[in-house]
XYZ file of C-alpha atoms in Angstrom:
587
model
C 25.509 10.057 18.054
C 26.970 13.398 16.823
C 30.227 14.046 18.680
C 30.820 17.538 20.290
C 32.865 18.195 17.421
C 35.285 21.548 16.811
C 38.323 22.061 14.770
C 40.631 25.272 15.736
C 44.459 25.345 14.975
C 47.926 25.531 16.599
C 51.166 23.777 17.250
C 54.970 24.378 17.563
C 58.160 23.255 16.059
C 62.042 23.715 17.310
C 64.890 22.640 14.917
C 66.914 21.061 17.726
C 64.465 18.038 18.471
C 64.894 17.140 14.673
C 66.394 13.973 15.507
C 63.206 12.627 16.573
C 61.553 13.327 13.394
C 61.239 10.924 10.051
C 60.537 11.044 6.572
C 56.671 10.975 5.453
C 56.507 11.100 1.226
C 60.155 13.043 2.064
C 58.836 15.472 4.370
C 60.257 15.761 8.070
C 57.333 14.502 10.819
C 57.269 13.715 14.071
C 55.297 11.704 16.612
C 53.026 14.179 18.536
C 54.203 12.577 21.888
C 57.395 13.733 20.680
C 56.466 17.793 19.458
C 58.329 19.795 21.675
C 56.485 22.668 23.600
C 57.400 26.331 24.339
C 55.130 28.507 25.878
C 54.283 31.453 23.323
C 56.172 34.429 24.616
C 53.708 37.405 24.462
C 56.888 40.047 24.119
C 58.195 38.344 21.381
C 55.883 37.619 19.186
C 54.052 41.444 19.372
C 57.085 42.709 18.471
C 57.312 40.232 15.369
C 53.727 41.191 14.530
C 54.194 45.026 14.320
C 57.060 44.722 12.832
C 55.488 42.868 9.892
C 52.477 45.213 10.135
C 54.857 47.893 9.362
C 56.497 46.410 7.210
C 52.334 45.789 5.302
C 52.059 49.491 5.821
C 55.625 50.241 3.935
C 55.640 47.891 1.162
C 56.012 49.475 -2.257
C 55.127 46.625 -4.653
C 52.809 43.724 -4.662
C 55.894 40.988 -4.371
C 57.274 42.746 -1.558
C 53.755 42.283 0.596
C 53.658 39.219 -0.726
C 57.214 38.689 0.619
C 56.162 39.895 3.821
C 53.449 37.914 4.203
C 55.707 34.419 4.020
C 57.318 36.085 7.238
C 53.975 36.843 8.434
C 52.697 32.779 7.938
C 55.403 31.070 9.449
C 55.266 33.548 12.826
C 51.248 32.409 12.948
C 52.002 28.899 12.229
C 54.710 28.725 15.100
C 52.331 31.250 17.538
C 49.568 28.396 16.366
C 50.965 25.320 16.598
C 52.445 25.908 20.041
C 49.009 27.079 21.448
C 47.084 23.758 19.785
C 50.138 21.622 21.460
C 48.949 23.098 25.068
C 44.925 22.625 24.395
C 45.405 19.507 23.320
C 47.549 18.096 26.119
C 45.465 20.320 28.616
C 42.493 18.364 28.055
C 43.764 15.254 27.566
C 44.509 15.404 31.613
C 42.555 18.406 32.923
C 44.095 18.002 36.007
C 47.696 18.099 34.651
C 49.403 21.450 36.833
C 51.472 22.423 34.160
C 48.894 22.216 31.117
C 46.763 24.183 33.248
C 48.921 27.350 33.967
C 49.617 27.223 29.905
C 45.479 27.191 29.287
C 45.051 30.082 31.717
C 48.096 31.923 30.606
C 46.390 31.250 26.791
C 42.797 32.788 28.663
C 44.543 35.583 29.082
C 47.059 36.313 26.272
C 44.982 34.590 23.186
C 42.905 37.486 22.963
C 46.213 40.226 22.860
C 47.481 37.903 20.185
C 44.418 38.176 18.245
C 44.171 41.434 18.535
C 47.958 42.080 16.937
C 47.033 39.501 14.034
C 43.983 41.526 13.841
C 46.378 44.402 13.542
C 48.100 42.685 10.624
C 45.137 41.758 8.729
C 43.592 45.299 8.864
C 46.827 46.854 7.401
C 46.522 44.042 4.676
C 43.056 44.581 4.219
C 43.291 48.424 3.760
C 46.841 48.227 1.734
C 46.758 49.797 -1.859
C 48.064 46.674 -2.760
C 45.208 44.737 -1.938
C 44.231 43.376 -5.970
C 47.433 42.160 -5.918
C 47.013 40.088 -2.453
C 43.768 38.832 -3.635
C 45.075 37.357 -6.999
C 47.542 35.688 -4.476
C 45.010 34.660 -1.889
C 41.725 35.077 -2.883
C 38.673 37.141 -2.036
C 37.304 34.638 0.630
C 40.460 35.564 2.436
C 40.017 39.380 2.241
C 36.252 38.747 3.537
C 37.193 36.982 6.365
C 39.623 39.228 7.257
C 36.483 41.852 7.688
C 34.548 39.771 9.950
C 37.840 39.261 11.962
C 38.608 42.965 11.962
C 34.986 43.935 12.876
C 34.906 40.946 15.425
C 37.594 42.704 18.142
C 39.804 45.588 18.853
C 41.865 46.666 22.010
C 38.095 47.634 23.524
C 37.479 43.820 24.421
C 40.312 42.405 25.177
C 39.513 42.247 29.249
C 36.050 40.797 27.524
C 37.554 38.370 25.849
C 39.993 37.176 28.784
C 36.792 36.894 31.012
C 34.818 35.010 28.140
C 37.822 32.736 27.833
C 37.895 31.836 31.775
C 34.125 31.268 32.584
C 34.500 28.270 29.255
C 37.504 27.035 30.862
C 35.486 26.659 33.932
C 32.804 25.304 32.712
C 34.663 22.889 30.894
C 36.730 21.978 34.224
C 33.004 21.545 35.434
C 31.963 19.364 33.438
C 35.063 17.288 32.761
C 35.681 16.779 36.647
C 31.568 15.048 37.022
C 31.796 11.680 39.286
C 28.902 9.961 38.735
C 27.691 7.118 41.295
C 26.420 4.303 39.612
C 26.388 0.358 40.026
C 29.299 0.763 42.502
C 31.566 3.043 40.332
C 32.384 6.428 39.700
C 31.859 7.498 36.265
C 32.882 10.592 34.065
C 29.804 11.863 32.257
C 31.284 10.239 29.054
C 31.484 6.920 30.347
C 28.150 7.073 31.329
C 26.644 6.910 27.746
C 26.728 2.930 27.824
C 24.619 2.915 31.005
C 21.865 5.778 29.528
C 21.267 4.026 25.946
C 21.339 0.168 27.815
C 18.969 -2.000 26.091
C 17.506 -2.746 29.803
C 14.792 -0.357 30.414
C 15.203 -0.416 33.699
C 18.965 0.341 33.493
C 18.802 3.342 31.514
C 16.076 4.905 34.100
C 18.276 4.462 36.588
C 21.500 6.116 34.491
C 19.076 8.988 33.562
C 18.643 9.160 37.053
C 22.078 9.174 38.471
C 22.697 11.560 35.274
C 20.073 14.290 36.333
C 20.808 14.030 39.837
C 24.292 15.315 38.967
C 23.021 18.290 36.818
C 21.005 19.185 39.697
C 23.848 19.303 41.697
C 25.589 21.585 39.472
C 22.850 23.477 37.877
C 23.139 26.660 39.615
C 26.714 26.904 38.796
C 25.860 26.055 35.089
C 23.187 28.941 35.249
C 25.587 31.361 37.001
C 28.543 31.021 34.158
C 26.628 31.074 31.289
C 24.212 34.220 32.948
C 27.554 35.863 33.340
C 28.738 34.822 29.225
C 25.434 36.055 27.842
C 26.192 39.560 29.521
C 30.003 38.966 28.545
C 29.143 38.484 24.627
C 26.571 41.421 25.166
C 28.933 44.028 26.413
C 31.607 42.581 23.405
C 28.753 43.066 20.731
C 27.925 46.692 22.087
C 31.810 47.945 22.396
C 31.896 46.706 18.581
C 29.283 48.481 17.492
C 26.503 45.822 17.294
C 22.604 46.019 18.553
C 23.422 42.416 20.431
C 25.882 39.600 20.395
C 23.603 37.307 17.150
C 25.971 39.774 14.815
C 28.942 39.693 16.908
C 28.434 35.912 16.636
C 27.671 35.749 12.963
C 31.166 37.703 12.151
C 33.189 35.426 15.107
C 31.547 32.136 12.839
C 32.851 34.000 9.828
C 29.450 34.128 7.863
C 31.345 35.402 5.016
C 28.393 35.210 2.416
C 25.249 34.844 4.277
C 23.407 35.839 7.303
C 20.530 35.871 9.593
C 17.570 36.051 7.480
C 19.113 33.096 5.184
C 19.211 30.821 8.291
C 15.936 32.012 9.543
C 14.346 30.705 6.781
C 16.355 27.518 6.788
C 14.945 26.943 9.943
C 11.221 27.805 9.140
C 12.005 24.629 6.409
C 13.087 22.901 9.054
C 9.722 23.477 11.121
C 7.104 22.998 8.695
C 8.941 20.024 6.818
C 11.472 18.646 8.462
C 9.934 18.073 11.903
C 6.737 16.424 10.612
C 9.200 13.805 8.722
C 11.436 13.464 11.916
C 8.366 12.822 13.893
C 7.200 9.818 11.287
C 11.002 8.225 11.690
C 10.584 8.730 15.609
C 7.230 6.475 15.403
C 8.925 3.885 13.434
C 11.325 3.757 16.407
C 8.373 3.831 18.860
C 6.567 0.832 17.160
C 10.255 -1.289 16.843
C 10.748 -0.759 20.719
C 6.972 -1.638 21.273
C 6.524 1.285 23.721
C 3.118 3.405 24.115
C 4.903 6.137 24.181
C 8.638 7.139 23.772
C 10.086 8.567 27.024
C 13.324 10.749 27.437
C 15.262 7.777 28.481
C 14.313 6.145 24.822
C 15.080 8.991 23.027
C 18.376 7.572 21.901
C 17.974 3.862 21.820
C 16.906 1.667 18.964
C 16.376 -1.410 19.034
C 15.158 -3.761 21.818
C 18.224 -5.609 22.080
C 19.667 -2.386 22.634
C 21.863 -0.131 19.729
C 24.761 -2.125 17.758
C 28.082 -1.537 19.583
C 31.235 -2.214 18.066
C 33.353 -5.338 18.850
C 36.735 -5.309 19.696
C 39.397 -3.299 21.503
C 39.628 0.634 21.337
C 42.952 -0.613 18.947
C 41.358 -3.079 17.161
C 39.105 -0.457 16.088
C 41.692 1.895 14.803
C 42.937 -1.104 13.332
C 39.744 -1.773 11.624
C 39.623 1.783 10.635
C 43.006 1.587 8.428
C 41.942 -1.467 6.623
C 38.786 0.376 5.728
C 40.348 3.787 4.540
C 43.274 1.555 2.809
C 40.677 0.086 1.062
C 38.124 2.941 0.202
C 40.790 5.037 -1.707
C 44.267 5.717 -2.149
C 44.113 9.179 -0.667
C 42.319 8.146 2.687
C 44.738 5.462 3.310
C 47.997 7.655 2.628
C 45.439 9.836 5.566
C 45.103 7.210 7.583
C 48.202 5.844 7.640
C 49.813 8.622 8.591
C 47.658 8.996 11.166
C 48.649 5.971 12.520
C 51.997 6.423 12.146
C 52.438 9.152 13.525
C 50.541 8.923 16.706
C 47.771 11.384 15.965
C 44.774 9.885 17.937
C 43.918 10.696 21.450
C 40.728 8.559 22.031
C 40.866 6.598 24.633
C 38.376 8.138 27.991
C 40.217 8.445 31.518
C 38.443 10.031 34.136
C 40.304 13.632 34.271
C 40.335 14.240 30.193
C 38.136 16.188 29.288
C 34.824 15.428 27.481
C 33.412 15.663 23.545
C 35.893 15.434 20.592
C 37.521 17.558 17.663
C 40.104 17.979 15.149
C 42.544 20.434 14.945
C 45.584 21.031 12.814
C 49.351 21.553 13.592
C 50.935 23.486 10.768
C 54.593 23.073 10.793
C 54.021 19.345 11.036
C 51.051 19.328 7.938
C 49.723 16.934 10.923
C 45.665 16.673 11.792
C 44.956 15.511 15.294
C 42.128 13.637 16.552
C 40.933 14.095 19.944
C 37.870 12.064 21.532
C 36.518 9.465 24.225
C 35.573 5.955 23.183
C 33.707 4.526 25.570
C 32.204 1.109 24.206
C 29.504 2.573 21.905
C 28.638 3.220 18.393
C 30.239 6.701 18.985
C 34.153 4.709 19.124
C 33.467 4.490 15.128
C 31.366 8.076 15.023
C 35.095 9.212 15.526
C 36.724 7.145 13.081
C 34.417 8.281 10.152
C 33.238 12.063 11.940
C 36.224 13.226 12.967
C 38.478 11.008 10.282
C 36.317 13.226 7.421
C 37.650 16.628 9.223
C 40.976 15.524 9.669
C 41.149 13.818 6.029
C 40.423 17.170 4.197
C 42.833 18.879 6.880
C 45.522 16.366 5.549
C 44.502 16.746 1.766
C 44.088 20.328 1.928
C 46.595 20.729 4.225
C 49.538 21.564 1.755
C 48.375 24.202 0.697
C 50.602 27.258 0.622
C 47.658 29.700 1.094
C 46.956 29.667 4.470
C 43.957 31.418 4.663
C 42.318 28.583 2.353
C 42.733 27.197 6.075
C 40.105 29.317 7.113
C 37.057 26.892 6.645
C 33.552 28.043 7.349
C 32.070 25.579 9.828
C 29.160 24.782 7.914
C 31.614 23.840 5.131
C 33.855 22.071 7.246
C 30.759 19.545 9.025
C 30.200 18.537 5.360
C 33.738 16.236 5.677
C 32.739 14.986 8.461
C 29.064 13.859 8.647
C 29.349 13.175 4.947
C 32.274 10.663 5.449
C 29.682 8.732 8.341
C 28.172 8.082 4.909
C 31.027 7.041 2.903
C 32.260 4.585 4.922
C 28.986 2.536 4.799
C 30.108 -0.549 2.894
C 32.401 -1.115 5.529
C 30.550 -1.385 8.874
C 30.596 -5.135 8.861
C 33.963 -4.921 9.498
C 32.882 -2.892 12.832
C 29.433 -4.390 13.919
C 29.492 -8.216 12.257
C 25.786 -9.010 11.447
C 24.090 -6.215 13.449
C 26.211 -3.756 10.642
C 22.275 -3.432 9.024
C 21.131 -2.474 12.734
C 23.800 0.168 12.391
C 23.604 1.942 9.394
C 19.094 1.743 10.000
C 20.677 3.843 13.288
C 22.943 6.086 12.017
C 20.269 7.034 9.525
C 17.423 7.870 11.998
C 19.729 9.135 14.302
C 21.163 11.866 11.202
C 17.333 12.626 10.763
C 16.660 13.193 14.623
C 19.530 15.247 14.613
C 18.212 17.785 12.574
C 15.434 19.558 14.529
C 17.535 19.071 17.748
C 20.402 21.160 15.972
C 18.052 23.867 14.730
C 16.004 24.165 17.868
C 19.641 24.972 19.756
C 20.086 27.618 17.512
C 17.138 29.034 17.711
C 17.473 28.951 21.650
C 20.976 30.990 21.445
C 19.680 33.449 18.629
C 16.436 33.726 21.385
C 19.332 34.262 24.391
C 21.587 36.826 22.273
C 18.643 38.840 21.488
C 17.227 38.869 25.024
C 20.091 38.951 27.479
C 18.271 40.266 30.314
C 16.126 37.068 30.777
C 16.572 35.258 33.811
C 18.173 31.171 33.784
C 14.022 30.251 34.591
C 13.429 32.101 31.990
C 15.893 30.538 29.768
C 14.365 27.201 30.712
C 10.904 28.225 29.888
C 12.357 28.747 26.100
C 13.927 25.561 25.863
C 10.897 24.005 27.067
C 8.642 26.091 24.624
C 10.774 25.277 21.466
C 11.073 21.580 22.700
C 7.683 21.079 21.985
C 7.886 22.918 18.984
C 11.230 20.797 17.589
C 10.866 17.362 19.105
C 6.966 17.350 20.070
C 7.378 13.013 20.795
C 9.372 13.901 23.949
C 8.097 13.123 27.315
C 10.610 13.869 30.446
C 8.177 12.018 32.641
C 8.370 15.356 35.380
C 12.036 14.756 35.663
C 13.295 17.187 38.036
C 16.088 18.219 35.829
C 15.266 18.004 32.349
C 11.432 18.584 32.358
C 12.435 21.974 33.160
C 14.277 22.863 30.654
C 17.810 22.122 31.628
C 18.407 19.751 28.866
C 20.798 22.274 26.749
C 23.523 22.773 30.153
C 24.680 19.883 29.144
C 25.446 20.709 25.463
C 29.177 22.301 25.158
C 28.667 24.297 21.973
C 26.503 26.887 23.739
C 28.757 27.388 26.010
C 31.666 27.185 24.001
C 31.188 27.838 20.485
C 27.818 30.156 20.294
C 26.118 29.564 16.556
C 28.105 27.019 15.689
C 25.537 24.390 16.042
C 23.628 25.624 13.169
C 26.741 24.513 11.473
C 26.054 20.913 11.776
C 22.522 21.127 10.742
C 23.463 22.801 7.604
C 26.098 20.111 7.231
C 23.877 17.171 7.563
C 21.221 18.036 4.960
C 24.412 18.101 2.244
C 25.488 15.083 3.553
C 21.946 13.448 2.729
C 22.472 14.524 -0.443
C 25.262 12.679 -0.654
C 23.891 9.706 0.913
C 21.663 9.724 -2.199
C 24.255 10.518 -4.554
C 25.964 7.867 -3.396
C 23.935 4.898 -3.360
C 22.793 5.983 -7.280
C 26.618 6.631 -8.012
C 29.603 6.039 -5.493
C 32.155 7.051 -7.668
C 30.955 10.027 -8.750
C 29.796 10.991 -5.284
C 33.428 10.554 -3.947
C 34.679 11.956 -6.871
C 32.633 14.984 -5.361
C 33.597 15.248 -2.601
C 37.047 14.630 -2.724
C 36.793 17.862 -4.892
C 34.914 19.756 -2.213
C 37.350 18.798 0.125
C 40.806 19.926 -2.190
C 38.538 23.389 -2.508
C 38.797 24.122 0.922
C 38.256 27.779 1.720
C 39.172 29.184 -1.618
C 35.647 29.656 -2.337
C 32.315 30.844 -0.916
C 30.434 28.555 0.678
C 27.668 28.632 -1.923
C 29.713 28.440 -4.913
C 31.675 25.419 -3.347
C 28.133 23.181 -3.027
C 27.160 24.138 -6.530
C 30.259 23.958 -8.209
C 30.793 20.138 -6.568
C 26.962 19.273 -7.570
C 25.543 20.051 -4.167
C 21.940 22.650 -3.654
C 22.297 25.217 -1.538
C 20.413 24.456 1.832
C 19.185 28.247 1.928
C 16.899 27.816 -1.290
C 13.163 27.947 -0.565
C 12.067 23.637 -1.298
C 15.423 22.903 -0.465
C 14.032 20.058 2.349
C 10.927 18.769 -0.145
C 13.357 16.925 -2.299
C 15.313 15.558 0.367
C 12.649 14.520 2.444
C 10.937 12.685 -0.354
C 14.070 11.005 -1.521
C 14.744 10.034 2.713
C 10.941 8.896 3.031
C 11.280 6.264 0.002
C 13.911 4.769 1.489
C 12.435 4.557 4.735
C 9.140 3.161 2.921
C 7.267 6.032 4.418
């Protein structure tokens, strides 16, 4: 399964811990156990900011701004790094005292910080030395610094502190769920054994216990996002917007397309995709030898239940070297750092919180990977997902630009869900003889994925443009486009989920509004790889290695063509790749 995957940045870095540091390719790194941290002090670093911002305003030739701007990267990287050090540590104990005060001190101060930085970039944006800048850093940069500058001001900034709080609570929420079942108390992540069990009977019982908890917290769940969708609102109207689907589209940096391009992306999706999906979903249905695929089905396999990898949580980062040492010499310089360097948090305990990401510490050139094994297919889902994010943070990652940083999400899922592909020929190595069980999986799973991705961003684009409905009402439109996405599923009058509550449990639209589209967008390139690839490996990777050197110094468009990818916006984009998908299935 898909892991509730984000990348964001930060980290910190103080000269007098550089004992603890060693030489990587003759470059100082350290151990993340070993990063130092220092809160960001709010004073300090606004005074830093306007001083550069002045300094924007005053230069009189392009190398001084440019000389400014060094200044300027190395005050973000240290204001980043040190903020990413908190997060992560914050959730990897959610009930850690200290960690907490840092994340609500961040809930507060992030958004004055952005709004100085924002400060900064509209000086740089409106500076007559701008054609010189963008020779330097490109015009992807200067359009993302729009979207940024027409994303916030000073008018929000109480907005944005309250938007930040009601996701740290919900988070909190959902991280601190103790579910009863079969005489233990189990996190919500270390309940996914129990829900995709190949005993029928089992997983009825999880689903149970599992909607009985939602139940619980429900109302809660309704009350905090009621009070986000009027949060976003109010943002989107103090910035000048009709409702918070623009705000949202800027705050995803949609740099080069928008609404109307993924509309029709997910029309394709309707009248193409779906009827596919539904085809693959039968195949499942007849291979279970069920009448009819229930909710508690919807993410199990086979009838000996779904391939799970063997081994320890470290035998299967062990496994995971071996396979990157062997697929090229640029993932296993990745993955060996990794390794090395202590960059993995993956291991579930009860107070961490749920999902998984990457993120990025800059002074360090360091990706970290953050998740929860728990037993399942999803352990390796982390080694290839969030491995293909943090490999083109680690290739990429050296590059003195740092707005080529500033990856598109849609762009960014590419690495990820196309490296779940890449790393094929090695899933013996994970799964023994049931590796052919996998990879049939992680196929049909990639293709159910699809509707269920578009239908949740049709739901938030439905939200955003209707604020005032009520959470029934909410549910009544997740039930509605259920039936329109995923027409197979039957919640057998489940109390929780037959009425629409499904999507509480989904982090991204709480968290991360439109970024689920992302994924979606993401997946259909990485089918096209999955067919490049099995016609021509090499010059698949070769591919995609380039796409992920290119980072963000391109549009997102000319990236996919200039690597040999279509662009997923094209009317009879999915006829191709459905066709290509269906012979392999023998459908």
């Amino acid at each position: 399964m898909l892991p509730d995957t984000f990348s964001c940045c930060a980290g910190g870095k103080n000269p007098v811990y550089w004992w603890k540091m060693f030489f990587w390719k003759g470059e100082f790194i350290m151990k993340f156990k070993d990063m130092p941290y220092e809160r960001v002090d709010y004073e300090k670093t606004a005074k830093k900011l306007q001083a550069l911002t002045e300094k924007v305003r005053n230069a009189a030739t392009g190398e001084e701004l440019w000389a400014v701007h060094q200044e300027y990267y190395q005050v973000y990287k240290d204001m980043a790094d040190a903020m990413t050090i908190a997060h992560i540590r914050h959730d990897a104990d959610t009930s850690d005292e200290f960690y907490m005060a840092e994340q609500n001190y961040y809930d507060e101060t992030e958004p004055k910080l952005y709004n100085l930085l924002n400060g900064y970039k509209k000086a740089l944006y409106e500076s007559p030395l701008r054609s010189f800048m963008e020779e330097k850093i490109g015009r992807v940069a200067f359009a993302t610094m729009d979207n940024a500058i027409k994303s916030m001001d000073e008018s929000v900034i109480g907005l944005m502190q309250e938007e930040n709080a009601l996701t740290t609570e919900y988070n909190k929420l959902i991280a601190s769920a103790r579910i009863p079942f079969d005489g233990q108390e189990l996190n919500l992540s270390l309940m996914r054994p129990y829900l995709t069990d190949s005993d029928r009977s089992v997983r009825r019982r999880a689903w149970k216990a599992y909607s009985d908890y939602f139940l619980t917290v429900s109302d809660k769940l309704d009350e905090i996002y009621d009070k986000l969708v009027k949060n976003r609102t109010a943002q989107a109207k103090a910035m000048g917007c009709d409702n918070f689907v623009e705000l949202g589209y800027r705050r995803m940096n949609r740099n080069s397309y928008g609404r109307q391009d993924v509309e029709n992306f997910r029309r394709q999706v309707k009248e193409v995709f779906v009827p596919f999906a539904e085809k693959v979903h039968e195949i499942r249905r007849k291979r279970l030898g069920l009448d009819k695929l229930s909710y508690i089905d919807n993410e199990v396999y086979f009838l000996n239940g779904n391939p799970a990898p063997f081994g320890t949580p470290e035998e299967i980062l062990k496994s995971g070297q071996e396979m990157y040492t062997e697929l090229s010499p640029e993932t296993k310089e990745f993955f060996d750092f990794m390794m090395e360097n202590e960059l993995f948090d993956v291991f579930g305990r009860k107070t961490k919180k749920q999902g998984g990401y990457m993120t990025y510490l800059y002074n360090y050139g360091s990706p970290f990977i953050f998740a929860n094994f728990n037993g399942t297919s999803g352990d390796v889902d982390v080694i290839t997902h969030e491995c293909g994010h943090a490999f083109q943070g680690f290739v990429s990652g050296k590059d003195p630009v740092i707005e080529h940083a500033d990856i598109t999400m849609e762009t960014a899922e590419i690495h990820s869900m196309s490296m779940e592909f890449f790393t094929n020929p090695w899933m013996e190595r994970f799964f023994g003889d049931r590796s052919g069980d996998f990879l049939a999986m992680q196929l049909e799973d990639a293709i159910r994925f699809v509707p269920y991705g578009t239908m949740v961003d049709e739901f938030q684009q439905t939200v955003y443009e209707n604020p005032e409905l009520s959470p029934a009402e909410r549910r009544q439109v997740w039930s509605r486009l259920e039936k329109e996405y995923m027409p197979h599923l039957d919640y057998e009058g489940d109390p929780f989920f037959s009425k629409g509550g499904f999507w509480q449990k989904q982090q991204h639209i709480y968290n991360s509004p439109f970024y689920y589209i992302d994924y979606v967008l993401a997946q259909t390139c990485a089918f096209q790889y999955k067919v490049w690839m099995e016609k021509d490996y090499k010059e698949a990777w070769k591919s995609y290695l380039a796409l992920c050197r290119l980072s963000a110094g391109k549009f997102y468009q000319e990236m996919l063509r200039e690597v040999g990818l279509k662009v997923p916006f094209e009317d009879g984009y999915f006829e191709e790749i459905v066709a290509k998908l269906s012979e392999k299935l023998g459908l």
